[in-house]
Coordinates of C-alpha atoms in Angstrom, one line a residue:
Chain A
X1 CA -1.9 -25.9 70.1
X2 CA -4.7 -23.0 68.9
X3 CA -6.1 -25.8 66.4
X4 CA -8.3 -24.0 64.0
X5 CA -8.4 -20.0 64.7
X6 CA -11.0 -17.8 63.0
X7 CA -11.2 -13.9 62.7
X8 CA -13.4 -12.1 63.3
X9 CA -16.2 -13.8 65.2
X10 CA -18.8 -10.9 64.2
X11 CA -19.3 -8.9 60.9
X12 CA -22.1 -6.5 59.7
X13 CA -21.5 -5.6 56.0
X14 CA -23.8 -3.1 53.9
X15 CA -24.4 -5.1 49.9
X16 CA -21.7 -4.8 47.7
X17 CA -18.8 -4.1 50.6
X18 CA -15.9 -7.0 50.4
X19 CA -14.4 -8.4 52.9
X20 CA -11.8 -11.4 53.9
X21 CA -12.1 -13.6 56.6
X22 CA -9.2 -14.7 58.2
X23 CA -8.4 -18.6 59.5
X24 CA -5.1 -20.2 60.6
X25 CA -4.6 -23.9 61.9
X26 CA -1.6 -24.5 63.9
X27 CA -1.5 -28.0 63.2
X28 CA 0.4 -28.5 60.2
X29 CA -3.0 -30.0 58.3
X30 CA -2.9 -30.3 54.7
X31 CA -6.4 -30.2 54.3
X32 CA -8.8 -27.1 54.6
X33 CA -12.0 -26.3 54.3
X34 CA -14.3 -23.3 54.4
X35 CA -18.6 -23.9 54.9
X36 CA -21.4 -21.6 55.8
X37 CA -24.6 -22.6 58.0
X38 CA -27.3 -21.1 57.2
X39 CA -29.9 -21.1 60.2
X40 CA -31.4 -24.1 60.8
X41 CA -29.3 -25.5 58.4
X42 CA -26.2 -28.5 58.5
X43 CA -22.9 -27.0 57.0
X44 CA -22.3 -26.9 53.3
X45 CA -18.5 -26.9 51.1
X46 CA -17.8 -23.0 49.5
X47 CA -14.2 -24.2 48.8
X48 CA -11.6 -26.6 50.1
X49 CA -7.5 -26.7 49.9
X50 CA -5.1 -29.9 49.5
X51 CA -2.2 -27.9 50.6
X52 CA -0.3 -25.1 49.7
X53 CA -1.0 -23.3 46.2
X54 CA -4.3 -25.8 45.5
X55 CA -7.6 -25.0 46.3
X56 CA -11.2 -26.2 44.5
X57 CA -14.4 -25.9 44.2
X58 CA -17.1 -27.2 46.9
X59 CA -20.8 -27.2 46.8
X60 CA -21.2 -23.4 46.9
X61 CA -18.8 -21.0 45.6
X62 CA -20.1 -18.6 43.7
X63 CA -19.5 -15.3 45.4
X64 CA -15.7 -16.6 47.2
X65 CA -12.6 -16.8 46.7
X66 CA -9.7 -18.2 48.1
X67 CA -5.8 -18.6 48.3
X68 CA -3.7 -20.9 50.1
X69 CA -0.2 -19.2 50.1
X70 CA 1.0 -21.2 53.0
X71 CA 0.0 -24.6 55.2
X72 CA -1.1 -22.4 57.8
X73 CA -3.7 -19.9 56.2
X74 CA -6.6 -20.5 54.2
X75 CA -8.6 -17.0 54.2
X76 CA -11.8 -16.6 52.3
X77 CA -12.6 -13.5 50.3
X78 CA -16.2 -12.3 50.0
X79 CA -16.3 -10.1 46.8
X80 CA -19.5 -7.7 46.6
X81 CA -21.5 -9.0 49.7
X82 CA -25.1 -9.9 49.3
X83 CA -27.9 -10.4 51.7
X84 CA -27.7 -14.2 50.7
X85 CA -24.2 -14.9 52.1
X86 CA -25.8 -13.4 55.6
X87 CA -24.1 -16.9 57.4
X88 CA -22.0 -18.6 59.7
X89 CA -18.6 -19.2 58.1
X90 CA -16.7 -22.3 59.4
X91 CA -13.2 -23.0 58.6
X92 CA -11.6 -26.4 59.0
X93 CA -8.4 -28.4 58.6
X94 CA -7.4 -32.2 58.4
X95 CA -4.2 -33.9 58.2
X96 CA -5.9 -36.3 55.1
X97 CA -8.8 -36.9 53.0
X98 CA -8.5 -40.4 52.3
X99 CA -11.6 -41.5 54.2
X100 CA -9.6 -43.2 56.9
X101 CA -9.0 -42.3 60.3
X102 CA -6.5 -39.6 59.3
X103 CA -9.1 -37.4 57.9
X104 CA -11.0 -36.0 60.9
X105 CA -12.3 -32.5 60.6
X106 CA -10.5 -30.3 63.2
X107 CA -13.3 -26.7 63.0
X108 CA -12.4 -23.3 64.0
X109 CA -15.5 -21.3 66.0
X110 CA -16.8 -19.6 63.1
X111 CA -17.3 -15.9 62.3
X112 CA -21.2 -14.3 62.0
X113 CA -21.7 -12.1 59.3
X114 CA -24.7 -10.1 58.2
X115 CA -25.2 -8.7 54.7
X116 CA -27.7 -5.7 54.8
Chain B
X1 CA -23.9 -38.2 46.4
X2 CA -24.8 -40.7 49.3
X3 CA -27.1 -38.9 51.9
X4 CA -27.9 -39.9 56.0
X5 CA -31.3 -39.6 57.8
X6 CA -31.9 -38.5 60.9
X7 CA -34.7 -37.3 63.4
X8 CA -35.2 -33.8 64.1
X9 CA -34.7 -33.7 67.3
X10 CA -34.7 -36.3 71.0
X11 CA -34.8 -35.7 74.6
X12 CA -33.2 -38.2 77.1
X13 CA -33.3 -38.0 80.6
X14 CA -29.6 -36.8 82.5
X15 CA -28.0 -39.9 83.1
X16 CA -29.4 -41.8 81.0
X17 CA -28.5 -43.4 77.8
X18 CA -29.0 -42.1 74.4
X19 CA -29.3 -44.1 70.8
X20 CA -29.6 -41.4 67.8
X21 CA -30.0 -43.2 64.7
X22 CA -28.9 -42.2 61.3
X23 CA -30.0 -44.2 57.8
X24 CA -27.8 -44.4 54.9
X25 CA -29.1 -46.7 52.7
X26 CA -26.7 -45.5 49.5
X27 CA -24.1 -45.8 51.6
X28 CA -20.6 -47.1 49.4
X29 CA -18.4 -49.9 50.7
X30 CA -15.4 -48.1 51.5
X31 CA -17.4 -44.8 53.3
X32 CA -16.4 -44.3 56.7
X33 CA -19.5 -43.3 58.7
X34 CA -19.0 -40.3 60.6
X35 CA -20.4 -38.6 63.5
X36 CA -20.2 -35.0 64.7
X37 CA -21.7 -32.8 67.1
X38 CA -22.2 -29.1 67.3
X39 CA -22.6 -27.5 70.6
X40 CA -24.4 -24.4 70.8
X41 CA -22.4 -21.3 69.1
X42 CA -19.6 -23.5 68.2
X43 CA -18.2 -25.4 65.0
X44 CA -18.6 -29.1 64.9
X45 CA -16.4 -31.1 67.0
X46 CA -15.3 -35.2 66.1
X47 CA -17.4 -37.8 68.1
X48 CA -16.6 -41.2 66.2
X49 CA -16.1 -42.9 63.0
X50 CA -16.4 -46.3 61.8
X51 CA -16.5 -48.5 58.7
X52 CA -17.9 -51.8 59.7
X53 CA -17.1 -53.0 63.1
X54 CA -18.4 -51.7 66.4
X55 CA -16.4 -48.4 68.0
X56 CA -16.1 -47.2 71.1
X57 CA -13.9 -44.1 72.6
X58 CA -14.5 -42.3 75.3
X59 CA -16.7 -39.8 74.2
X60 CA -19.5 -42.3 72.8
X61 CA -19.9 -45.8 70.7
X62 CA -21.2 -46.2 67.3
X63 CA -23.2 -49.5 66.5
X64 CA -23.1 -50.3 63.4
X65 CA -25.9 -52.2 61.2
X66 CA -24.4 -55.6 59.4
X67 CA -25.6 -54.4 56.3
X68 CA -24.0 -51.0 56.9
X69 CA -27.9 -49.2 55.9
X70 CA -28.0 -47.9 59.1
X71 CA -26.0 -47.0 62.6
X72 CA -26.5 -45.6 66.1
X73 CA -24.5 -43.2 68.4
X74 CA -25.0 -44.6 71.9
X75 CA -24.0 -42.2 74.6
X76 CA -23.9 -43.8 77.7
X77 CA -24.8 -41.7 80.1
X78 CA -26.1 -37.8 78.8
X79 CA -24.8 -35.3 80.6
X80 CA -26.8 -31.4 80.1
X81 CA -23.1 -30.8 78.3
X82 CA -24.3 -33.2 76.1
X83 CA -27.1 -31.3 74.7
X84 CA -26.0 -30.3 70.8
X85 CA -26.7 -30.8 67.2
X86 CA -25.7 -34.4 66.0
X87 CA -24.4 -34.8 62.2
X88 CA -24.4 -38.5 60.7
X89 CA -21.8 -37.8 57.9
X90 CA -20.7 -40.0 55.0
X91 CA -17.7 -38.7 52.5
X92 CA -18.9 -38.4 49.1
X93 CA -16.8 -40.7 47.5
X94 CA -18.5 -39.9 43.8
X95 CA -17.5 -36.8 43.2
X96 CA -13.8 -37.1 44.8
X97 CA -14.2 -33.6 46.2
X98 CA -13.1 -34.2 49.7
X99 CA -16.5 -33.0 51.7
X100 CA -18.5 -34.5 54.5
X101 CA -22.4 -34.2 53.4
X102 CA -24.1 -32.7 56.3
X103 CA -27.4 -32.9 56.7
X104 CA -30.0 -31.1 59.5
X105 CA -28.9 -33.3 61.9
X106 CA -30.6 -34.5 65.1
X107 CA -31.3 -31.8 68.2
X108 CA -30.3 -33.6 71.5
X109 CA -32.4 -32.0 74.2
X110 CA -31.0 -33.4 77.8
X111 CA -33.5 -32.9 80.9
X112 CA -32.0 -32.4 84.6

């Protein structure tokens, strides 16, 4: 298994380019995630998936979107880039949420992008 | 939403054990206590999780306090491989919205 696969690792957008960064999990998880980490910083929630076709809200979302089409993808869609999403995107997957030992985070490598 | 404490940052000796500490005095009953770590230029990767009892696996044990307030990663023996961020998480069980709460985290620093 891949696990949690993120493109692309690097990204240097000028403000107000889009962009859509890609992440696949190979491991038929339910569950998935998207955070940023800022520098210096512990990970927070943009958005977060329960399977295909539901997706909500985490801690920070304005300025993303996201679909979940299938199991497999979960990509994240920055709309008019800012200087303040300049972060390190994570994307991860789980097979549960229920607290228990089934819900372990499974994270992809992360993609670097700078807003200038 | 329930929140963990940790120190900035440790140093242990190579092969030596390690105890980082975490506080969670708001922790709820039924949280799982979670711990991660973050290698340098990578995502987070699973250490352990426990509820109440004592855990051990083969990466590390977490101790856990018997009024739950508090609990300690022990790693047995640090390796410079070792040598990561360290989250204490707890799922936020108030607002139902599936996330781990991560916080700065603890900066293991492992000497040769």
């Amino acid at each position: 298994n891949a696990g949690v696969t993120q493109t692309p690792k690097f990204r240097i957008l000028k403000i107000g380019q889009s962009m859509t960064l890609q992440c696949t999990q190979d491991m038929n998880h339910n569950y998935m995630y998207w955070y940023r980490q800022d520098p210096g910083m512990g990970l927070k929630l943009i958005y977060y998936s329960v399977g295909a076709g539901i997706t909500d809200k985490g801690e920070v979302p304005n300025g993303y979107n996201v679909s979940r089409s299938t199991t497999e993808d979960f990509p994240l869609r920055l709309e008019l880039a800012a200087p303040s999403q300049t972060s390190v995107y994570f994307c991860a997957s789980s097979y549960s949420a229920d607290r228990g030992p089934e819900d372990t985070q499974y994270f992809g490598p992360g993609t670097r992008l700078t807003v200038l | 939403d329930a929140k963990t404490t940790q120190p900035n940052s440790m140093e242990s000796n190579e092969e030596e054990p390690v105890h980082l500490p975490c506080n969670h005095s708001t922790i709820s009953g039924t949280d799982y206590i979670h711990w991660y770590r973050q290698l340098p230029s990578q995502g987070p990767e699973y250490v352990i999780h426990g509820l109440t009892s004592n855990v051990n696996n083969r990466m590390a044990s977490l101790a856990i306090a018997e009024d739950r307030k508090s609990s300690t990663l022990i790693l047995h023996r640090a390796t410079l491989r070792d040598a990561a961020v360290y989250y204490c998480i707890l799922r936020d069980t108030l607002a139902g919205t599936y996330k781990y709460i991560f916080g700065t985290g603890t900066r293991l620093k492992v000497l040769a």
